[in-house]
Coordinates of C-alpha atoms and ligand atoms in Angstrom, one line a residue:
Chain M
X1 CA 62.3 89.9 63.0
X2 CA 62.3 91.0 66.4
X3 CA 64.5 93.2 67.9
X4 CA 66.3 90.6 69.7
X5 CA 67.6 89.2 66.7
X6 CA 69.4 92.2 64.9
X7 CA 72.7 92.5 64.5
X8 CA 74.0 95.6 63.0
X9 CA 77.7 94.5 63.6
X10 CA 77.2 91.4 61.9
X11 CA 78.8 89.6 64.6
X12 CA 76.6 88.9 67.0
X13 CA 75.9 85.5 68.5
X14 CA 73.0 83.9 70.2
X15 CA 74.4 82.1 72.8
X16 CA 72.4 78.7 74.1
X17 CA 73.1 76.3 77.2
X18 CA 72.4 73.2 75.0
X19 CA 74.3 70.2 76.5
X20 CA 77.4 69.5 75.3
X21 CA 77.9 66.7 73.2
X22 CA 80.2 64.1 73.3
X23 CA 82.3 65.8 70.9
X24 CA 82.3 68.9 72.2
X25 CA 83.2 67.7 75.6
X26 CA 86.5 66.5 74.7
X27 CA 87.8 70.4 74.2
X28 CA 90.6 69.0 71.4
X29 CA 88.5 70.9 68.6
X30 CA 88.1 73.6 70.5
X31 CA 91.6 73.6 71.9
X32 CA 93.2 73.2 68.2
X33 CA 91.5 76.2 66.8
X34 CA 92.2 78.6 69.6
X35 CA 95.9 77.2 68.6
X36 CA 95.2 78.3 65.4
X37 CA 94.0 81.9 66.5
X38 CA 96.7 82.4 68.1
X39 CA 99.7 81.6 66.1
X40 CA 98.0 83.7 63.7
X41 CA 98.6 86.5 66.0
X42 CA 102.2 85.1 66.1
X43 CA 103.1 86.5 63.0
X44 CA 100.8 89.4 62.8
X45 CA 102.8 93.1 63.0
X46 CA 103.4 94.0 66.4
X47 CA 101.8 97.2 67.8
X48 CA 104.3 98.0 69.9
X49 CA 105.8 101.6 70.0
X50 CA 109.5 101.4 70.7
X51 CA 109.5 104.5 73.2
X52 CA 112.7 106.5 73.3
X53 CA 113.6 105.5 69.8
X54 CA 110.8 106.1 68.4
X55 CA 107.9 108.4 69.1
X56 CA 103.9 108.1 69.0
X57 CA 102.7 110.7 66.7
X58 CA 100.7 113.7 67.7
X59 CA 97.5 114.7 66.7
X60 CA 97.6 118.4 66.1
X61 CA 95.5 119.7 69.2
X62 CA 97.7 117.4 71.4
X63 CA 98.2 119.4 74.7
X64 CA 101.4 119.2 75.8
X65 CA 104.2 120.9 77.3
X66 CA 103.6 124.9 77.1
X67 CA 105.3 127.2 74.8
X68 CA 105.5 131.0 75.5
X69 CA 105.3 132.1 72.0
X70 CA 107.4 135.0 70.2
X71 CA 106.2 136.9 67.4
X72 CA 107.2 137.3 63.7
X73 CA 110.3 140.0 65.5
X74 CA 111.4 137.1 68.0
X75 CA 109.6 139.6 70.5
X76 CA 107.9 137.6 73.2
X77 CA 104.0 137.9 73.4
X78 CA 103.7 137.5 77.1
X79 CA 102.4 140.9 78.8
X80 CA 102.2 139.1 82.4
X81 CA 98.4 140.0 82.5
X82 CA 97.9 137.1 85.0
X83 CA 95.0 135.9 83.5
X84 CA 96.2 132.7 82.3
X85 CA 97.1 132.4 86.0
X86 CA 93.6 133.0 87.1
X87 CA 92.0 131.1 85.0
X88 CA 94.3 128.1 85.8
X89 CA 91.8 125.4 88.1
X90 CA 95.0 124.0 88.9
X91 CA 96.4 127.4 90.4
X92 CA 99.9 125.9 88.3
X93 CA 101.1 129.7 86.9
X94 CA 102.9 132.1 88.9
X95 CA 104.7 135.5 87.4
X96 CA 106.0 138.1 88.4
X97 CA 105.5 141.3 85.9
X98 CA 108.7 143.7 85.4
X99 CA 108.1 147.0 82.9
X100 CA 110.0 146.8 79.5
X101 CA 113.3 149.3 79.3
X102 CA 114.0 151.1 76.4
X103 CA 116.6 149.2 74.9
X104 CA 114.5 145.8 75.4
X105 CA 112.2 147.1 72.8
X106 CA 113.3 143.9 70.6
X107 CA 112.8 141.5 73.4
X108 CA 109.2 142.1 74.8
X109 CA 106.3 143.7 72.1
X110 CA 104.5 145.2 74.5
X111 CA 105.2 147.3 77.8
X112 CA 104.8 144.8 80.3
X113 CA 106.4 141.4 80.1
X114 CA 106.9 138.9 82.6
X115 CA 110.2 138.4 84.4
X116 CA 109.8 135.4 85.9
X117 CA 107.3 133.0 84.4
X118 CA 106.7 129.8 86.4
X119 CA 104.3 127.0 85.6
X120 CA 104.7 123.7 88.1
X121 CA 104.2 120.8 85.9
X122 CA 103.1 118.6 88.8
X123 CA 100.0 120.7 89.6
X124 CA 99.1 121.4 85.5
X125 CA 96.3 118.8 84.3
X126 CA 97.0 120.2 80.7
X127 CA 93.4 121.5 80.3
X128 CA 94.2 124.2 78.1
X129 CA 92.6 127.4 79.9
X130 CA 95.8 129.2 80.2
X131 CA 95.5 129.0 76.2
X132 CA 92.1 130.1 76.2
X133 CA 92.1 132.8 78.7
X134 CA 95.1 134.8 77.3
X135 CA 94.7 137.5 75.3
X136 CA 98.0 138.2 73.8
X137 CA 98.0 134.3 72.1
X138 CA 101.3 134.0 74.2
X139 CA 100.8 130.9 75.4
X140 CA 100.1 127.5 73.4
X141 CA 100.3 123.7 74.9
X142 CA 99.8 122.7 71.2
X143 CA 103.0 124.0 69.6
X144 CA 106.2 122.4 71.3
X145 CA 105.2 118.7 70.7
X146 CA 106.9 117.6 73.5
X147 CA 105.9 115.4 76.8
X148 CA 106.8 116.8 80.4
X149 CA 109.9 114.6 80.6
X150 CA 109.9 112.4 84.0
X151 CA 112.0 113.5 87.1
X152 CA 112.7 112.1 90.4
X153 CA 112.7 115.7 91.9
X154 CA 109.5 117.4 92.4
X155 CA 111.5 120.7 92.0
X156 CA 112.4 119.7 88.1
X157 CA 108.8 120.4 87.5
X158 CA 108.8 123.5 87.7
X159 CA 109.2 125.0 84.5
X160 CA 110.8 128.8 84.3
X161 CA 111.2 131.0 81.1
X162 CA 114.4 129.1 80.3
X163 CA 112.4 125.6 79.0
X164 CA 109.0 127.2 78.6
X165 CA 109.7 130.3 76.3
X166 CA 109.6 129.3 72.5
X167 CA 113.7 129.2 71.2
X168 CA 114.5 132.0 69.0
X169 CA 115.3 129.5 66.0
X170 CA 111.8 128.6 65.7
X171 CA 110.3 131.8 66.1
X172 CA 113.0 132.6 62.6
X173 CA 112.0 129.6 61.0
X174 CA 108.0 130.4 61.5
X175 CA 108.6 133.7 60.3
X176 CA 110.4 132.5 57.0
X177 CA 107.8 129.8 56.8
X178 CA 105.2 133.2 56.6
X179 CA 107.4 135.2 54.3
X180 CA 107.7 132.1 52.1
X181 CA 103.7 131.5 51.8
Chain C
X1 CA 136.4 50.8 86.4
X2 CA 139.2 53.0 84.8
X3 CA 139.8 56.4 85.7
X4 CA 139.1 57.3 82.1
X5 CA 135.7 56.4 82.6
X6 CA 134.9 57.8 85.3
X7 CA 136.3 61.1 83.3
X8 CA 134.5 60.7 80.7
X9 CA 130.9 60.2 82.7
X10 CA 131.6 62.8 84.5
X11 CA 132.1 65.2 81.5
X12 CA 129.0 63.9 80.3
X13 CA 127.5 64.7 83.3
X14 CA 128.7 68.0 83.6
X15 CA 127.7 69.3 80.0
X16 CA 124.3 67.4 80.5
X17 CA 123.8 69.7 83.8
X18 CA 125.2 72.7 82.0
X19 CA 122.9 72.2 79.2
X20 CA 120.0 71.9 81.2
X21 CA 120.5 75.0 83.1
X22 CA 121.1 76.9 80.2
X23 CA 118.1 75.6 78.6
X24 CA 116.0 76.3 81.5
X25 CA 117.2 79.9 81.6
X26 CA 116.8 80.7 78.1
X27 CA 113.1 79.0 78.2
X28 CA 111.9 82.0 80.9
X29 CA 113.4 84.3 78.4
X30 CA 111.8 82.6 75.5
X31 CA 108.1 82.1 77.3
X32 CA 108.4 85.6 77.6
X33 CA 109.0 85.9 73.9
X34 CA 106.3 83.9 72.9
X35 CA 103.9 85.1 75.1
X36 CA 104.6 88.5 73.9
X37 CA 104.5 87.6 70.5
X38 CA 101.3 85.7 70.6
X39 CA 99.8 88.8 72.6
X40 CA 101.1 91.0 69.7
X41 CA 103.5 92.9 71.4
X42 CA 107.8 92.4 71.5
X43 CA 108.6 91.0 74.9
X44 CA 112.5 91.6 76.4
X45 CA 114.1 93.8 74.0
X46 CA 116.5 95.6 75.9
X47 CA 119.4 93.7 77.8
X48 CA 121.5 92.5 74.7
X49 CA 120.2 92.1 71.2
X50 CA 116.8 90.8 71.4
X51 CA 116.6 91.0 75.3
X52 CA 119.1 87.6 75.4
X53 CA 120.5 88.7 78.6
X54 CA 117.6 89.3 80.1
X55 CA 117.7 86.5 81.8
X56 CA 121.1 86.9 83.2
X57 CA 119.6 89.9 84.7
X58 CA 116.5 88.2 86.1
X59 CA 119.1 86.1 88.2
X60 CA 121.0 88.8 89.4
X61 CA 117.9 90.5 90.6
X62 CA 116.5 87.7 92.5
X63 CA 119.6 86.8 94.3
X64 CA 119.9 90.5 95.1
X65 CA 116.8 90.5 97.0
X66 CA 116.0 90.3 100.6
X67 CA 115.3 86.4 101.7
X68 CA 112.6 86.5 103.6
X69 CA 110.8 83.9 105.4
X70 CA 107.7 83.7 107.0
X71 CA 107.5 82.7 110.9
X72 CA 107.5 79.0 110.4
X73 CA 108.5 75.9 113.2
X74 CA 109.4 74.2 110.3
X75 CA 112.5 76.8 108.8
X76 CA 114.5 73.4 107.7
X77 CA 111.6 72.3 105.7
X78 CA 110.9 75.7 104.1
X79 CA 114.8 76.2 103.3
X80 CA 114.9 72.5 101.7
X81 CA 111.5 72.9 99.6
X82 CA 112.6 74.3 96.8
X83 CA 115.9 72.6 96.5
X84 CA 114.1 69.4 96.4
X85 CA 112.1 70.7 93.6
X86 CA 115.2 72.1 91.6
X87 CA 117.3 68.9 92.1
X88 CA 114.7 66.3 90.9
X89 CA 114.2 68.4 88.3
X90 CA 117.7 68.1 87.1
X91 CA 118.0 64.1 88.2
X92 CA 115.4 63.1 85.4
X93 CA 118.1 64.1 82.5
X94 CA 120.6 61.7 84.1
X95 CA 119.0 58.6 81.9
X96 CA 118.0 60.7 78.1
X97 CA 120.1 59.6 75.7
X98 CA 121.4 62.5 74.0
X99 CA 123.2 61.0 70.7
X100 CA 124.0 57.6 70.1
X101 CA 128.1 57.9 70.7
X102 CA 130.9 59.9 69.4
X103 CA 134.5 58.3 68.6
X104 CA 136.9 60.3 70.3
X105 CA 140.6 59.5 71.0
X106 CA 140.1 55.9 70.3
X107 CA 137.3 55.5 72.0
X108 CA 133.4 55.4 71.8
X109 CA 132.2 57.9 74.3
X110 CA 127.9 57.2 74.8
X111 CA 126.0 60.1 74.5
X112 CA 124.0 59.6 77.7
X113 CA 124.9 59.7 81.3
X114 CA 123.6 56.5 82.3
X115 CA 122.0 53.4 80.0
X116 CA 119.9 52.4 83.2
X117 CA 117.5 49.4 82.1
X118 CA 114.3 50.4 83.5
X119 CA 115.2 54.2 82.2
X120 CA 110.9 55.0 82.2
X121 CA 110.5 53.8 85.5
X122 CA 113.4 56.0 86.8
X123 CA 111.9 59.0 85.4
X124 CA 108.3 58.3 86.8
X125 CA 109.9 57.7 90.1
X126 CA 111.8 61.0 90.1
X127 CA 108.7 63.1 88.7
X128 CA 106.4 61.6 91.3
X129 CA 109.4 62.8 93.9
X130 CA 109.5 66.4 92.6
X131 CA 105.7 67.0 94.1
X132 CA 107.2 66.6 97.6
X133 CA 109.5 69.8 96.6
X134 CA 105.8 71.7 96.1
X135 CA 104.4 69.5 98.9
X136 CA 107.2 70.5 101.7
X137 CA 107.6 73.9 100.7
X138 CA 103.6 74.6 100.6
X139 CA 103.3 72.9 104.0
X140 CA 106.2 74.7 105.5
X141 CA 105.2 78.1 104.7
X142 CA 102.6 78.2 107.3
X143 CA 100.2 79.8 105.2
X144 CA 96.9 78.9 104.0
X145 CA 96.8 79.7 100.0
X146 CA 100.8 78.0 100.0
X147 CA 98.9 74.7 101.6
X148 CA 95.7 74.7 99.6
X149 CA 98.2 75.1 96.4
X150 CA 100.4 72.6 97.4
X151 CA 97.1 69.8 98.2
X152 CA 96.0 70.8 94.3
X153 CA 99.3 70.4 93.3
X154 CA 99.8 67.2 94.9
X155 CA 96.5 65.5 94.0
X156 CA 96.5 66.8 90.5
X157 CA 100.2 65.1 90.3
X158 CA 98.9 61.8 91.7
X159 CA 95.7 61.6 89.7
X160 CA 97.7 62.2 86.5
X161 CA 100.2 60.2 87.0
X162 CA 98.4 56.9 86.9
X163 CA 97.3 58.3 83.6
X164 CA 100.7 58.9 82.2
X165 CA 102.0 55.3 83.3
X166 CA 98.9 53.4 81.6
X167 CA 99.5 55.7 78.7
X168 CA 103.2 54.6 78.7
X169 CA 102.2 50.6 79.1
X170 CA 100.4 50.4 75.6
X171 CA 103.7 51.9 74.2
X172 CA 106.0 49.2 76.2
X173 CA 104.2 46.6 75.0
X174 CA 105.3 47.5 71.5
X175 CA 108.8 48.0 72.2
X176 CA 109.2 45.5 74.9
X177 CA 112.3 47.4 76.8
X178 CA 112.3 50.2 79.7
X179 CA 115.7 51.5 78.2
X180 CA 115.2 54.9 76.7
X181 CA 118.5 53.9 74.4
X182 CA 116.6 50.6 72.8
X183 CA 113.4 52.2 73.0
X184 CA 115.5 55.5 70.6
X185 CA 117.7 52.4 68.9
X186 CA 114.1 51.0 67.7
X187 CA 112.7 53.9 66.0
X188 CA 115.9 54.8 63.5
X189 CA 114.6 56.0 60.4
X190 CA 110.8 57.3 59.8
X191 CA 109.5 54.5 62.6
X192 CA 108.4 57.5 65.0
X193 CA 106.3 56.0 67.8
X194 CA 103.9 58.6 67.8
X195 CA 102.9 57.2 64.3
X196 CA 102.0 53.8 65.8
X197 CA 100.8 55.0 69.1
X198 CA 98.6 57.9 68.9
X199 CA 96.4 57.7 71.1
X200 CA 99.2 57.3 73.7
X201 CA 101.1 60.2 72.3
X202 CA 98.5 62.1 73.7
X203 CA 97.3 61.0 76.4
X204 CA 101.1 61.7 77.6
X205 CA 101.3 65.1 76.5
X206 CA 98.3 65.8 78.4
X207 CA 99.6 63.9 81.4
X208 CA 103.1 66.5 81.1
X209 CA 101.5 69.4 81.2
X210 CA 99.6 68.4 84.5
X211 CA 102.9 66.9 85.8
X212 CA 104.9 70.3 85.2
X213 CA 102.2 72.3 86.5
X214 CA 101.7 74.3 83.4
X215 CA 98.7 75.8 82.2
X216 CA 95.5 74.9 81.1
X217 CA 96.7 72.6 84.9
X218 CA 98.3 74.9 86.3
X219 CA 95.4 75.9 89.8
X220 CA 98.6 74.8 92.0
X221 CA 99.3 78.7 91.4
X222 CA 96.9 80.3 90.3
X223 CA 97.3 83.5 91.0
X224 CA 93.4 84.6 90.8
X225 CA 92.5 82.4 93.8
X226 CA 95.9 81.6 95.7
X227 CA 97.8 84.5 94.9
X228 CA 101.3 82.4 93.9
X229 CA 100.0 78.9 95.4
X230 CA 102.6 76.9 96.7
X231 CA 105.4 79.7 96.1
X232 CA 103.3 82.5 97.8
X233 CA 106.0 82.9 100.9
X234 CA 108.8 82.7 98.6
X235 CA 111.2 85.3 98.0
X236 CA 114.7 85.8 96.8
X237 CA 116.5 82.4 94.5
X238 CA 114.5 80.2 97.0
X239 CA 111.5 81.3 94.8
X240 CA 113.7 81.9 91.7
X241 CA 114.3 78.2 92.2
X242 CA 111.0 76.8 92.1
X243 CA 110.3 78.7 89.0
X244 CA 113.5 77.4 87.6
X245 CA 112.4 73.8 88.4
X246 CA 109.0 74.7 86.3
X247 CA 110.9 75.1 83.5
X248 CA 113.9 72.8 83.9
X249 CA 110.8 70.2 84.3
X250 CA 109.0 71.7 80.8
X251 CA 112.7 70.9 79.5
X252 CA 113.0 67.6 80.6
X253 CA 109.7 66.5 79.6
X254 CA 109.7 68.1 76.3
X255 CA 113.1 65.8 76.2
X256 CA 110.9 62.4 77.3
X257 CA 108.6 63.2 74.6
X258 CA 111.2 64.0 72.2
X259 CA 112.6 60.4 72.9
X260 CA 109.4 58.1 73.5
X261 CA 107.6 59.2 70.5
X262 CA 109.7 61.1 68.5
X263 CA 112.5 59.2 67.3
X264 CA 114.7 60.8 69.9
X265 CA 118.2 61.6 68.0
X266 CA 116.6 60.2 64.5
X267 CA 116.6 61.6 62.0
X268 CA 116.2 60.0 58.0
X269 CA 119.0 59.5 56.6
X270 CA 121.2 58.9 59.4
X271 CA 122.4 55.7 58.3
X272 CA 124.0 57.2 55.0
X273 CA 125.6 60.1 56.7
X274 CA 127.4 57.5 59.6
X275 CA 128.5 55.7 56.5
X276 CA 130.0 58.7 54.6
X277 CA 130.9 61.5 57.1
X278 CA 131.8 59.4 59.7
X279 CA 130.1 58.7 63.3
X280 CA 130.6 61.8 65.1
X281 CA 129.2 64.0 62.5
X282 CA 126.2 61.9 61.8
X283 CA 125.7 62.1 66.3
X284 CA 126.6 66.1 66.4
X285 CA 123.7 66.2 63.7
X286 CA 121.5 64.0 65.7
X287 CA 121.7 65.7 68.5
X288 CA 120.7 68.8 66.8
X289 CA 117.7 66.8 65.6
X290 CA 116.8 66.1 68.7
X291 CA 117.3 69.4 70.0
X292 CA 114.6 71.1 67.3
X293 CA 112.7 68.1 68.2
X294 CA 112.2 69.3 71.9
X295 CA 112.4 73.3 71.2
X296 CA 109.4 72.2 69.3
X297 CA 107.6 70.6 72.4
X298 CA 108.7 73.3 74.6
X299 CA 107.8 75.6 71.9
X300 CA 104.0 73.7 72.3
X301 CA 104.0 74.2 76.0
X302 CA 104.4 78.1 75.8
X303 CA 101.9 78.2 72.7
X304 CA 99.5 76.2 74.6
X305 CA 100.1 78.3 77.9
X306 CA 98.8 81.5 76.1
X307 CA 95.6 80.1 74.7
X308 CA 93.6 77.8 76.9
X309 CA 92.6 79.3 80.0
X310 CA 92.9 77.1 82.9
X311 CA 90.8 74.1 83.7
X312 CA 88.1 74.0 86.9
X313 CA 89.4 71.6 89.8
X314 CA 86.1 69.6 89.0
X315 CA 87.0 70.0 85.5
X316 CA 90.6 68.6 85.9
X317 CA 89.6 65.7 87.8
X318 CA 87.1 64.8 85.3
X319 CA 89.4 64.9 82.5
X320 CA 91.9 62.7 84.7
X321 CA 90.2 60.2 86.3
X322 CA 87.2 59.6 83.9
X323 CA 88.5 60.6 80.0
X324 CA 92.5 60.1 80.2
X325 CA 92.3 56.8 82.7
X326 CA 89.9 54.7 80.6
X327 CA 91.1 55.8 77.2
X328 CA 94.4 54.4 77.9
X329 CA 93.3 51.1 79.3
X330 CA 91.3 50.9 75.8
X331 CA 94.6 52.1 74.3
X332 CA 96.7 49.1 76.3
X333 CA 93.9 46.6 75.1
X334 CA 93.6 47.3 71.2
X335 CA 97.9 47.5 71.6
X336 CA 97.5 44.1 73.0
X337 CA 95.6 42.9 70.5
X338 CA 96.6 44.1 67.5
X339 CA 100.2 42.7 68.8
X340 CA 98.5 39.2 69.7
X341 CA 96.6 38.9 66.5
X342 CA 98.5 35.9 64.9
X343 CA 97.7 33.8 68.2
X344 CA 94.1 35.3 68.3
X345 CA 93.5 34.2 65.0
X346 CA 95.3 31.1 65.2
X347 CA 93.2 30.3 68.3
X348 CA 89.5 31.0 66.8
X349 CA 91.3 29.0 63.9
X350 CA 91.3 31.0 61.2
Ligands
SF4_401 S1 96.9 123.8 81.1 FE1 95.3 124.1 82.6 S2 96.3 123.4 84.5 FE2 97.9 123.6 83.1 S3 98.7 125.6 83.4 FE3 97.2 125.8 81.8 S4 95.3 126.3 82.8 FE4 96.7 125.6 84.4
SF4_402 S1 100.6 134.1 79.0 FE1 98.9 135.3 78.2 S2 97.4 135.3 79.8 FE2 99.3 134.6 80.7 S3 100.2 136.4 81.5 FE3 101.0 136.2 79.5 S4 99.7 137.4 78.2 FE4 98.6 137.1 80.1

């Protein structure tokens, strides 16, 4: 066989420029099975996602909207190190670092936290760097399974501590979860 | 002629005008159904249950929009375009009989707005009218892809139309009357038309898809080449109306087929039920018969719209001039003979 001839899908076709015969020429066989293709498709299950109601599922590394994690205390990670900030080719993070007070030992776990947090949702490309560079495993796009909602304000995307930090229900449920295993 | 009369037509015109507007409508939201549901998705599903207002919404839109209009000498002739196109779409329904008559307050009341007796030849004469409403408004826009849609339009209108009328001879011959009414009369029962004309079924069918401009014919806007063809400068109802005239057209025809070769309001059985539950139920039954009857058709056109692409020009004119044109003349003469027979054999003396 030569090698013009395989077919490892099974569904190849050689195609010819024969002359079409009388037949052929009239189209209404032709015409009658694309019918038929067709209607099949008719009452085939649609593939449509109905959006707001219902939601595409996620595949677990899907990168979406950033989380500042807590830890097992609801203590937020975040030491405002910066280097998520640096590391970001979108230049997206901006922070501005604040030293922990005594009594705010149940907020913050270490020294250092971060005050204001601020990640522009416009400029992010949702590479995942940030997530990589940081040391502290503060910061996750793979944990809130949620999409950057849409806007028609540029200043809506930018995201503070208020949507981006992880809600201290969560951070008590994951705990549990721990406890439990 | 009595005032009653003239009542009663004209509530028989109204609901027929009603009617075909509302069908018209409802077929842009259902060819959007279809098509979606043939392409596996949903379509309209978010004005009203199903997407049924959709295209209330559609109409709102359009007349909200700026009219534009393109600098033109010829403003009257781009402003009356697409009413031309909308109103002969609407004249052809004036001669379908709907039903057969109801018997209300002491009176029959036919089902029909006018028994005209050369019913065909009206409706030939008022299709071959609606390509000057494509013709006028192409010319008018003063822009080369509106004028080369409107010449394909045109000549693809006039080359199938001496198609559709040889098509339609062979089935005259049979039922020797132009009135749509006799021509529905003679087919009571299971005595369908398209069962002894075939051949002329289809030829016909082929013929009114050309004549409404619907795909696989449909190069008079094709968007690939002309960007919207004859409707390119359009903006605003004037081109909602043109689109409306497409469909109001794929009504009416889907109607004509219903009538010539279908059995029009026939259904079996309808005999019995006049003779037991009386003639108005028998006609509101009928009229739903003939109302699945063209759903069906128009149902065909959408189907058919989402599987063949479109035909070359060459292609078309091929199909028109050289398949369709002789097959029907070979259609008129095996009609006439097989209707002759007793004489032909009589003559050879047999
Ligand atoms: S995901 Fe990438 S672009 Fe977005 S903030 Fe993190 S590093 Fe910057
Ligand atoms: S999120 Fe991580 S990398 Fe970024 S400032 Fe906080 S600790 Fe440092």
């Amino acid at each position: 066989m030569s090698i013009q001839e395989i077919s490892l899908s099974g569904r190849k076709k050689v195609v010819s420029n024969k002359e079409m015969t009388f037949v052929e020429r009239m189209y209404l066989i032709a015409i009658f099975k694309g019918l038929g293709i067709t209607i099949k498709h008719f009452f085939r299950k649609k593939a449509t996602i109905h959006y707001p109601e219902q939601v595409r599922e996620f595949s677990p590394v899907y990168r979406g909207q950033h989380m500042l994690k807590r830890d097992e205390q609801g203590r937020e990670n975040c030491t405002a190190c910066g280097l998520c900030a640096l590391s970001c080719p979108a230049e997206a993070i901006t922070m501005v670092a604040a030293e922990r007070k005594a009594d705010e030992k149940h907020l913050y776990r270490e020294e250092k936290y971060a005050s204001i947090y601020e990640i522009n949702m416009l400029r992010c490309i949702f590479c995942g760097l940030c997530e990589e560079a940081c040391p502290k495993d503060a910061i996750y796009l793979t944990i809130s399974k949620e999409l950057v909602p849409a806007s028609y304000n540029r200043e809506d995307f930018i995201f503070g501590k208020d949507k981006l930090v992880m809600p201290l229900e969560m951070a008590v449920k994951n705990t549990q979860l721990k406890n439990a295993n | 002629m009595d005032s009653t009369f003239i009542i009663e037509k004209s509530v028989v015109i109204l609901v027929v005008f009603g009617i075909t507007m509302l069908m018209a409508m409802y077929s842009t939201w259902a060819e959007r159904k279809v098509a979606a549901y043939l392409q596996d998705r949903v379509g309209p599903n978010r004005a009203g249950w199903g997407g049924l207002f959709q295209p209330l919404a559609d109409g709102l839109k359009l007349f909200a929009k700026e009219e534009f209009s393109p600098n033109t000498p010829n403003q009257f002739l781009f402003k009356v375009g697409p009413g031309i196109a909308m109103a002969t779409a609407l004249m052809t329904s004036a001669v379908i009989p709907w039903g057969d008559r109801f018997h209300l307050f002491g009176r029959d009341i036919l089902l029909q707005a006018t028994d005209i007796n050369v019913g065909i030849l009206y409706i030939i004469g008022i299709v071959s009218i609606g390509v000057y409403g494509i013709m006028i408004g192409g010319w008018a826009s003063n822009n080369k892809f509106s004028l080369i849609g409107a010449v394909r339009a045109s000549s693809q209108m006039v080359s199938y139309e001496v198609a559709m009328g040889l098509s339609i001879v062979a089935l005259l011959m049979m039922t020797g009357t132009l009135s749509l009414k006799e021509i529905t009369v003679q087919q009571s029962g299971m005595n369908w038309n398209v069962f002894y004309q075939p051949i002329s079924f289809l030829i016909f069918l082929i013929c009114a898809f050309a004549e409404t401009n619907r795909t696989p014919f449909d190069l008079a806007e094709c968007e690939t080449e002309l960007i919207g063809g004859y409707h390119t400068e359009y903006s605003s109802m004037r081109m909602g109306f043109y689109l409306f005239a497409e469909y109001a057209n794929m009504f009416v025809s889907s109607t004509v087929l219903a009538v010539l070769f279908f059995g029009g309001y026939n259904y079996p059985g309808m005999s019995w039920v006049v003779e037991n539950w009386g003639v108005n139920f028998a006609n509101v039954l009928g009229i739903g018969a003939l109302f699945i009857k063209l759903c069906g058709f128009i149902f065909f056109f959408m189907w058919v719209r989402w599987t063949i692409p479109r035909f070359r020009y060459d292609q078309l004119m091929h199909l028109g001039w050289r398949i369709l044109i002789p097959l029907s003349i070979i259609n008129i003469m095996i009609t006439g003979v097989v209707l002759l027979r007793g004489e032909i054999f009589a003559y050879l003396g047999l």
